[in-house]
C-alpha angles and dihedrals in degrees: 000000000000140000112338110262096001106146130178138183107211134210133214098260100059089044093052095044097044087050092050096063097034101259111117085120095073081074088076085079090082125076091221131017115194117200114188120220092244091055090046088058097048094052107028100023089054094045095244095120123027117245085223091061095048094044090053086067104099090195098050123115126185117216136194114196125201108264091220095058089045097054089048091054088051094050094043094049098036092240103147097124091065125097121241097262094049087049098053091046089056091047095043090051090055099046 
């Protein structure tokens, strides 16, 4: 796969745009690619990225975070203006 130990938490925007240009495979550069549930819903759930495309990434890991923990993180860091996918990406990155 990619550079040893290189991990990423990805938001909807990069997934959508890499899919549009047929370049999702570039994400295989990461050892681990973490996709929060909110991002999955914004992309696959709204037919903006095909599930088969994401599932073909061998490094992709889908995550569902406890809502209460994310809410505490949002309050503690004053992040209430961000969208759910962005919030879960930040939460996942600090976890």
